[in-house]
CSV table of C-alpha atoms and ligand atoms in Angstrom, one decimal:
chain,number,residue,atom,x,y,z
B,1,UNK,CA,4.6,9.8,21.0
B,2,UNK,CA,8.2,10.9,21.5
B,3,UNK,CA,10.8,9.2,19.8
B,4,UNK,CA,13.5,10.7,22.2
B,5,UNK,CA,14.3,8.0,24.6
B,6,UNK,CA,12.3,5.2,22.8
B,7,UNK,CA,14.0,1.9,22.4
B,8,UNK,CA,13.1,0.9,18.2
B,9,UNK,CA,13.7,-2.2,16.1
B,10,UNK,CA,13.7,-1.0,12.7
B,11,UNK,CA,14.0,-4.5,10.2
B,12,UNK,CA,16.0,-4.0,7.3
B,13,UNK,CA,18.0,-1.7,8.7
B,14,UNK,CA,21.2,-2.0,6.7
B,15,UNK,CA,20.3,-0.6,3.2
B,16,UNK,CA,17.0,1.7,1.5
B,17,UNK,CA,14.2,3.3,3.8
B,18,UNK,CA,15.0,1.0,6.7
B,19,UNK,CA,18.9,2.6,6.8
B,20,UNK,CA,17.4,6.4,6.6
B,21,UNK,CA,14.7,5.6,9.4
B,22,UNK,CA,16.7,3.7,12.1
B,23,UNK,CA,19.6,6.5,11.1
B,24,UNK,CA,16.5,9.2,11.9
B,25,UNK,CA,15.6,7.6,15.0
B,26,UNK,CA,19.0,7.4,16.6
B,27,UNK,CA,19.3,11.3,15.6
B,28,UNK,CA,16.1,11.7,17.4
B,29,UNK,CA,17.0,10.0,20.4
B,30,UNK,CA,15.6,6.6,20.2
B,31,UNK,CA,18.0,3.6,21.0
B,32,UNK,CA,17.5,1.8,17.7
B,33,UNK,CA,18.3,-2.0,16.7
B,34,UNK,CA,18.7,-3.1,13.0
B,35,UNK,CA,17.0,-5.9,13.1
B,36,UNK,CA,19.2,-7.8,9.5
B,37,UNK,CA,19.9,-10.4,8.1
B,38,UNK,CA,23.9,-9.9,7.9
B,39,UNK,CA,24.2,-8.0,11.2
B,40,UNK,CA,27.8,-6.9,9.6
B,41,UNK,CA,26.1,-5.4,6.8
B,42,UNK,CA,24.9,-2.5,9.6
B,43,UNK,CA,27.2,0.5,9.0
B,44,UNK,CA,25.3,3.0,11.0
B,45,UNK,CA,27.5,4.2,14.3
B,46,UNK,CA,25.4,4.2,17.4
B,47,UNK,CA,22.6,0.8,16.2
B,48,UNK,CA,22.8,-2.1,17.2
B,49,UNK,CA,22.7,-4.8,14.6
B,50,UNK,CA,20.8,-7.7,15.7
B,51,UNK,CA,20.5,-11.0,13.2
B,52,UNK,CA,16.9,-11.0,12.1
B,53,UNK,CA,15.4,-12.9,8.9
B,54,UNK,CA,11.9,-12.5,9.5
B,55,UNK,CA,10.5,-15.3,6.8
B,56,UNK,CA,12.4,-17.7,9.9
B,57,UNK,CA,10.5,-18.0,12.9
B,58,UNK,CA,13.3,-18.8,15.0
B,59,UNK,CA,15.5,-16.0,14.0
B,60,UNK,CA,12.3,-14.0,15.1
B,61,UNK,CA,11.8,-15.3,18.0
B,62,UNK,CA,15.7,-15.2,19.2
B,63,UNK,CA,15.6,-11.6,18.1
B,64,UNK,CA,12.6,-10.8,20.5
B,65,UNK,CA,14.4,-12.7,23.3
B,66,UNK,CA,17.5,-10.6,22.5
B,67,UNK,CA,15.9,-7.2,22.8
B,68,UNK,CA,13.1,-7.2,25.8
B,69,UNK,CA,12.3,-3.4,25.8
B,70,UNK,CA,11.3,-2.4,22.2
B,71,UNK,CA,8.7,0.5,22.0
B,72,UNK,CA,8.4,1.4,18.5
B,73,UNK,CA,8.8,-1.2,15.8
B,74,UNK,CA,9.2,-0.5,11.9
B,75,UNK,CA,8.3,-3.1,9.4
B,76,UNK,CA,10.2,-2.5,6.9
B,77,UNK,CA,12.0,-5.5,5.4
B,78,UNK,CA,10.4,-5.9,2.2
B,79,UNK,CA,11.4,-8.5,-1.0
B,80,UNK,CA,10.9,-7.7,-4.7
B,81,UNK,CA,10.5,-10.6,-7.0
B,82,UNK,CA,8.4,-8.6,-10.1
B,83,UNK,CA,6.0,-12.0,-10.2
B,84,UNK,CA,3.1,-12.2,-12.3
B,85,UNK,CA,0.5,-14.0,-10.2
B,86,UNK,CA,-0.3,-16.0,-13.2
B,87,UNK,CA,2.2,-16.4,-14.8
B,88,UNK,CA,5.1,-15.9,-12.5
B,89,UNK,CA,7.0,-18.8,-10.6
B,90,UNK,CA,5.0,-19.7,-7.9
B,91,UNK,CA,8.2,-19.2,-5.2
B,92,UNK,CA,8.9,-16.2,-5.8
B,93,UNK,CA,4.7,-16.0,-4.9
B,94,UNK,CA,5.5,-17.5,-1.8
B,95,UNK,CA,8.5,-15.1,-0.8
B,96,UNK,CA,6.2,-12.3,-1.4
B,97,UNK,CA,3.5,-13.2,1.2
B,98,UNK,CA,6.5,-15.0,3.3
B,99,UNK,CA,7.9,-11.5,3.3
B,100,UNK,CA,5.6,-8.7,3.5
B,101,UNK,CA,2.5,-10.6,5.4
B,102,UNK,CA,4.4,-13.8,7.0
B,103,UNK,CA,7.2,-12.0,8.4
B,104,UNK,CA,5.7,-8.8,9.6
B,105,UNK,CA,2.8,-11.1,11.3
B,106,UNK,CA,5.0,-12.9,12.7
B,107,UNK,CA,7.6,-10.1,13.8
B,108,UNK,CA,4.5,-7.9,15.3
B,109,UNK,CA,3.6,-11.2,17.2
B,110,UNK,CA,6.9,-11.8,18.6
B,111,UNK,CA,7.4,-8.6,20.1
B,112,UNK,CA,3.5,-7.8,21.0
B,113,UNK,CA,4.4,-8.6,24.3
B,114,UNK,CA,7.3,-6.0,24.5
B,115,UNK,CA,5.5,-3.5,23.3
B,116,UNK,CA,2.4,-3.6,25.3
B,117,UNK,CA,5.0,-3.5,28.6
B,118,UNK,CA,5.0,0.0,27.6
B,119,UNK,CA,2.0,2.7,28.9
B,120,UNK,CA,2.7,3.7,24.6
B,121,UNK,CA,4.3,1.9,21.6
B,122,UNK,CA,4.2,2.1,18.3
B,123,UNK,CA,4.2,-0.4,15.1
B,124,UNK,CA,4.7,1.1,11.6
B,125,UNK,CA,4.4,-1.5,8.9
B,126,UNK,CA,6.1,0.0,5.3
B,127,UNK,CA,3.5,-0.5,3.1
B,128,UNK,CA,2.8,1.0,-0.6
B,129,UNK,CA,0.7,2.6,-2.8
B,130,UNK,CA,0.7,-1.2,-4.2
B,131,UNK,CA,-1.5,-1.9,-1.0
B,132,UNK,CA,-4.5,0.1,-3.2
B,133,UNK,CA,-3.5,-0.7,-6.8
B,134,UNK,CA,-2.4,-3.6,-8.4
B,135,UNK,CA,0.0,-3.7,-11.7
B,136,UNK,CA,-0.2,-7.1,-13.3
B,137,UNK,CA,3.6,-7.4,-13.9
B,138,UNK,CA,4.3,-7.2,-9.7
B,139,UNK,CA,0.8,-8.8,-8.7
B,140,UNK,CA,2.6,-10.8,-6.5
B,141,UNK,CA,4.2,-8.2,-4.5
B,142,UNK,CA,0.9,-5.8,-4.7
B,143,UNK,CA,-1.0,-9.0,-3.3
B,144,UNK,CA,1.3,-9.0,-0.5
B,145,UNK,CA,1.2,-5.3,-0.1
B,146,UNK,CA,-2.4,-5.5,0.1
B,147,UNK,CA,-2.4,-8.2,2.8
B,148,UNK,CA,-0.1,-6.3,4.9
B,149,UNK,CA,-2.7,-3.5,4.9
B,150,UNK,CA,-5.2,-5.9,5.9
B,151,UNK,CA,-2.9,-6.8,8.7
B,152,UNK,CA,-2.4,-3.5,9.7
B,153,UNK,CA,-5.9,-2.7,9.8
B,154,UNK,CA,-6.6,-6.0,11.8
B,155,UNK,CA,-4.1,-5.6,14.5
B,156,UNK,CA,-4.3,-1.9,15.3
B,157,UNK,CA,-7.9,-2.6,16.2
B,158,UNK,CA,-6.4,-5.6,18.1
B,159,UNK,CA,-3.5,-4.2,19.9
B,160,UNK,CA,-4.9,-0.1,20.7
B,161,UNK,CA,-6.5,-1.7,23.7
B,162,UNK,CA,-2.5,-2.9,24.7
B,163,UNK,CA,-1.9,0.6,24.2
B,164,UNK,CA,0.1,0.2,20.8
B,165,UNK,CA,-1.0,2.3,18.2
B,166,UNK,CA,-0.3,0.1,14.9
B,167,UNK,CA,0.5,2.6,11.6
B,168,UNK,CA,1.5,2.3,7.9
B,169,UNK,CA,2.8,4.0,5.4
B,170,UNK,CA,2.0,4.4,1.6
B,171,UNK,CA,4.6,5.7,-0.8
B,172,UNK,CA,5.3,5.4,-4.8
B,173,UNK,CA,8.4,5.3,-6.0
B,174,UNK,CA,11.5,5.9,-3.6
B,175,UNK,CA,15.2,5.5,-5.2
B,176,UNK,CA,16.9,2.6,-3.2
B,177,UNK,CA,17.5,-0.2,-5.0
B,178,UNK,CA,14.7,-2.3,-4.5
B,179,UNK,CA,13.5,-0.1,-7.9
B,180,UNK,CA,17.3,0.3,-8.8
B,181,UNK,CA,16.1,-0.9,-12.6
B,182,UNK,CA,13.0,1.4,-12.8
B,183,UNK,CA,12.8,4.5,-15.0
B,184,UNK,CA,10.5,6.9,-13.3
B,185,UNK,CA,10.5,9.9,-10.9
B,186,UNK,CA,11.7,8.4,-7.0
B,187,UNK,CA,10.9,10.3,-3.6
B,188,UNK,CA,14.4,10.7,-1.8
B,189,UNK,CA,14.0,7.8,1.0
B,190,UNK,CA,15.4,9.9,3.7
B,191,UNK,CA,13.0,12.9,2.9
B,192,UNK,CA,10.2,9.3,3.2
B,193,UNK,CA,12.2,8.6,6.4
B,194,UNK,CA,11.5,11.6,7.9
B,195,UNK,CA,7.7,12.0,7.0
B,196,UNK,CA,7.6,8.4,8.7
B,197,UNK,CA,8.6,9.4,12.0
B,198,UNK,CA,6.6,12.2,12.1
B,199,UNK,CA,3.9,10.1,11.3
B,200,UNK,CA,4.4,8.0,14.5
B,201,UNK,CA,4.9,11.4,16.7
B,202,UNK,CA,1.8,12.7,15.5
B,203,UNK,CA,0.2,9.2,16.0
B,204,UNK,CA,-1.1,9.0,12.4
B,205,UNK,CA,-2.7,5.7,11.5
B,206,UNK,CA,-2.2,6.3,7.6
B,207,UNK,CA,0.7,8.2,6.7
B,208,UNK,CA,0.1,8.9,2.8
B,209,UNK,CA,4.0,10.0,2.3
B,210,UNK,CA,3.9,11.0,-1.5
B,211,UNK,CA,1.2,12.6,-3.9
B,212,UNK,CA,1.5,8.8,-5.8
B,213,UNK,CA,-0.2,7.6,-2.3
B,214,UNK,CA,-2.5,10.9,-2.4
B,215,UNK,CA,-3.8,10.1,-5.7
B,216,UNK,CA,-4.2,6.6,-5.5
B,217,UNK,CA,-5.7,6.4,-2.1
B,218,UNK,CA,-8.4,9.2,-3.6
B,219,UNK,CA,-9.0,7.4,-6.6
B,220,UNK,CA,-10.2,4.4,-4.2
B,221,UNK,CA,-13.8,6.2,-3.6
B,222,UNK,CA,-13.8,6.0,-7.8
B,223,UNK,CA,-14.2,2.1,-7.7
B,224,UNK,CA,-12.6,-0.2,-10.9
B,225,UNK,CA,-13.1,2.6,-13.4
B,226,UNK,CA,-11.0,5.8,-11.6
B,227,UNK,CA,-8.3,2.9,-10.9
B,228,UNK,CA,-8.0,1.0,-13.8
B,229,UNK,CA,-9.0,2.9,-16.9
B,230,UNK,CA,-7.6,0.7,-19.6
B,231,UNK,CA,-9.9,-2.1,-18.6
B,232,UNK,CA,-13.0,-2.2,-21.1
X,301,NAP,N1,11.6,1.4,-3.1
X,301,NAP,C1,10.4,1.7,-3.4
X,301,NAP,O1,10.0,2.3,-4.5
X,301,NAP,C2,9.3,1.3,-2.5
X,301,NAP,C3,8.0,1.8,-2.6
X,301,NAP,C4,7.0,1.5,-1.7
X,301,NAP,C5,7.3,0.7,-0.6
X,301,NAP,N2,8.6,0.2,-0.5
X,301,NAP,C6,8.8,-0.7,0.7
X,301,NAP,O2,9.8,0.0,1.5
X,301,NAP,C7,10.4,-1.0,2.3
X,301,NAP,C8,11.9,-0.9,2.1
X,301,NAP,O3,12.3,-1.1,0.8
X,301,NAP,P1,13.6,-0.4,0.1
X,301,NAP,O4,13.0,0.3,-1.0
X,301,NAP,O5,14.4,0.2,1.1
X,301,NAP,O6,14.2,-1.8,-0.5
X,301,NAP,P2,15.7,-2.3,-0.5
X,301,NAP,O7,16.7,-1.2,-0.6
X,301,NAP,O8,15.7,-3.4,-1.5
X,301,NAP,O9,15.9,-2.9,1.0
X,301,NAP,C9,15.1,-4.1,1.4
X,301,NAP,C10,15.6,-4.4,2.8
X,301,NAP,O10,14.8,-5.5,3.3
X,301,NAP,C11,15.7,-6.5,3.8
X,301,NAP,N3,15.0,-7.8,3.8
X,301,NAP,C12,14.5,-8.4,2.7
X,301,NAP,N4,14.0,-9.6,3.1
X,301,NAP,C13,14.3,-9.8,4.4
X,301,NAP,C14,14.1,-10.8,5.4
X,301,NAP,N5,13.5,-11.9,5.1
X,301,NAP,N6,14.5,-10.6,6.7
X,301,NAP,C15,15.1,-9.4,7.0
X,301,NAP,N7,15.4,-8.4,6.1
X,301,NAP,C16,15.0,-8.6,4.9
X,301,NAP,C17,16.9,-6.4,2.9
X,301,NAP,O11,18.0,-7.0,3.6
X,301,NAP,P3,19.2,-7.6,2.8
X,301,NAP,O12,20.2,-6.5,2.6
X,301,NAP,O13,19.7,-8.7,3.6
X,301,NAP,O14,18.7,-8.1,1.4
X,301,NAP,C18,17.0,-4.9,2.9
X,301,NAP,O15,17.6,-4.4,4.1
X,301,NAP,C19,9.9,-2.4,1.7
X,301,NAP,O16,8.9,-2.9,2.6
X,301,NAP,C20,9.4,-2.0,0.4
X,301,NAP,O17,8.4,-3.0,0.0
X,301,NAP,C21,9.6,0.4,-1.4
């Protein structure tokens, strides 16, 4: 697919990965809307900010109604609560699956039919390396990571025949502030950005964006030991 001359709804537009990748897609042509949840937070020249909480079904639905010609749509809203699934508080549990596999389902559902007016469209749903390994001290958000790439794999299966090819992409750390507090080596989001959309030209279905995602997705063939070697 080109992106020059698409029409894109990139959600959580205004700040991290979602800011570099609707910025990329306007530079690449695309007519792009920041789907947000402060449409004045959007300080990109050229996007149009739309409101868009996608945990509200409503604001979801009065977003699709708003657009009507979206080809390519990026997942990309994504919460961080650091929730222990046993031990964490059990809202914070909820915002995590609310978030990453409520609101994406229910964003991809609202704007199915948009899409598939196209010959070609594209979904890409932001995913992680946390969709493939879990640390106990962000369970929650791995759990929802790992739903979302069960989602992914669900509705590209679903939606190919519409003639939407549904993607996602796998990264490690990227330095935006969702990992603001963590002390590790971070991709440059708009360097992410960029593998992203190339990604969607090339029509991959994984896009493994960093050699975190490499390693982890190899180390799946390696079962419980290759992932978890501390466990006895
Ligand atoms: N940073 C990393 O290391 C990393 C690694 C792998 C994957 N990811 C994923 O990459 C994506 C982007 O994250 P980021 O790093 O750019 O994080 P970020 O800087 O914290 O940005 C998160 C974005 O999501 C928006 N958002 C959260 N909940 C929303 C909702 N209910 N409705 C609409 N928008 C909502 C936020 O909007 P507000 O400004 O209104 O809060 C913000 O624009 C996420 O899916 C994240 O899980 C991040």
């Amino acid at each position: 697919m080109k992106i020059d001359g698409q029409t894109a709804l990139v959600t959580g537009a205004n700040r991290g990965l979602g800011r570099h990748i609707a910025e990329q897609l306007r530079d690449r042509g695309a007519k792009v809307y920041a789907g947000v949840r402060n449409p004045q937070s959007v300080d990109l020249e050229g996007v149009t900010p739309i409101a868009l909480d996608i945990t509200d079904p409503a604001s979801v639905a009065t977003a699709a109604d708003a657009t009507g010609d979206v080809s390519i749509l990026i997942n990309n809203a994504g919460s961080s609560t650091g929730a222990s699934l046993l031990t964490g508080d059990l809202a914070d549990i909820h915002l995590e699956l609310d978030t990453h596999f409520f609101g994406t389902l229910s964003v991809i559902r609202a704007f199915a039919p948009q899409l598939g007016a196209h010959d070609s469209s594209a979904v890409l749903n932001i995913l992680s390396v946390l969709s493939w390994i879990s640390f106990p001290q962000s369970g929650a958000y791995c759990a929802a990571k790992s739903a979302g790439w069960s989602l992914t794999n669900a509705l590209r299966q679903e939606l190919a025949p519409r003639g939407t090819r549904v993607s996602a992409l796998h990264v490690g750390y990227m330095d935006t502030d969702m990992v603001r507090h963590v002390d590790a080596p971070k991709s440059d989001p708009a360097g992410i950005a960029r593998i992203a959309l190339d990604g969607i030209e090339t029509g991959s279905y994984e896009i493994v964006a960093d050699e975190t995602a490499k390693a982890v997705m190899a180390g799946l063939s390696g079962g419980v030991a290759a992932l978890y070697p501390q466990l006895p």
